[in-house]
Amino acid sequence: MRVLRRAWGHRPGLPATRAMAELGAWALRTDTELLLKSRRVVPTRLLATGFEFEHPDWSAAAADLVARVRDR
């Protein structure tokens, strides 16, 4: 979220506390693990076949996403 806010040009937002995440997970009827834990995922099969991502890092992808939304 920090990178996305920076791409939008907004100030940093409030940090989400564990209690806020648990309340949100309860409201959505989901598990907090989906919100609180992150996973490093490598698309091995795509890379093995020669696939190239247009934006290999999140900051470039966030900037492109913001530009596309603003250009609508």
C-alpha positions as semicolon CSV with decimal commas, in nm:
position;residue;x (nm);y (nm);z (nm)
1;M;0,000;0,000;0,000
2;R;0,291;0,234;0,067
3;V;0,413;0,198;-0,293
4;L;0,063;0,241;-0,434
5;R;0,000;0,554;-0,225
6;R;0,335;0,694;-0,337
7;A;0,241;0,630;-0,702
8;W;-0,088;0,819;-0,647
9;G;0,102;1,103;-0,480
10;H;-0,083;1,069;-0,150
11;R;0,052;1,088;0,200
12;P;0,106;0,763;0,388
13;G;-0,213;0,618;0,531
14;L;-0,288;0,479;0,872
15;P;-0,124;0,146;0,946
16;A;-0,366;-0,144;0,967
17;T;-0,357;-0,305;1,309
18;R;-0,413;-0,672;1,371
19;A;-0,750;-0,592;1,531
20;M;-0,858;-0,397;1,222
21;A;-0,753;-0,688;0,999
22;E;-0,941;-0,937;1,216
23;L;-1,255;-0,723;1,203
24;G;-1,230;-0,696;0,826
25;A;-1,168;-1,068;0,788
26;W;-1,470;-1,140;1,007
27;A;-1,687;-0,908;0,797
28;L;-1,570;-1,076;0,476
29;R;-1,599;-1,423;0,630
30;T;-1,238;-1,508;0,550
31;D;-0,921;-1,599;0,736
32;T;-0,684;-1,330;0,869
33;E;-0,391;-1,537;0,742
34;L;-0,477;-1,419;0,392
35;L;-0,430;-1,060;0,509
36;L;-0,147;-1,085;0,759
37;K;0,099;-1,319;0,593
38;S;0,277;-1,266;0,267
39;R;0,425;-1,520;0,035
40;R;0,707;-1,482;-0,212
41;V;0,581;-1,655;-0,524
42;V;0,798;-1,716;-0,827
43;P;0,615;-1,799;-1,153
44;T;0,861;-2,075;-1,245
45;R;0,659;-2,223;-1,531
46;L;0,598;-1,888;-1,696
47;L;0,963;-1,787;-1,669
48;A;1,078;-2,128;-1,796
49;T;0,875;-2,078;-2,114
50;G;1,030;-1,736;-2,175
51;F;0,745;-1,517;-2,050
52;E;0,860;-1,165;-1,968
53;F;0,662;-0,941;-1,739
54;E;0,601;-0,590;-1,862
55;H;0,669;-0,464;-1,508
56;P;0,891;-0,707;-1,317
57;D;0,876;-0,506;-0,993
58;W;0,581;-0,370;-0,795
59;S;0,679;-0,002;-0,799
60;A;0,682;0,010;-1,180
61;A;0,354;-0,184;-1,196
62;A;0,191;0,051;-0,944
63;A;0,303;0,357;-1,138
64;D;0,164;0,210;-1,462
65;L;-0,163;0,118;-1,291
66;V;-0,207;0,472;-1,159
67;A;-0,125;0,619;-1,503
68;R;-0,383;0,395;-1,670
69;V;-0,655;0,488;-1,422
70;R;-0,580;0,859;-1,453
71;D;-0,586;0,838;-1,836
72;R;-0,943;0,703;-1,844
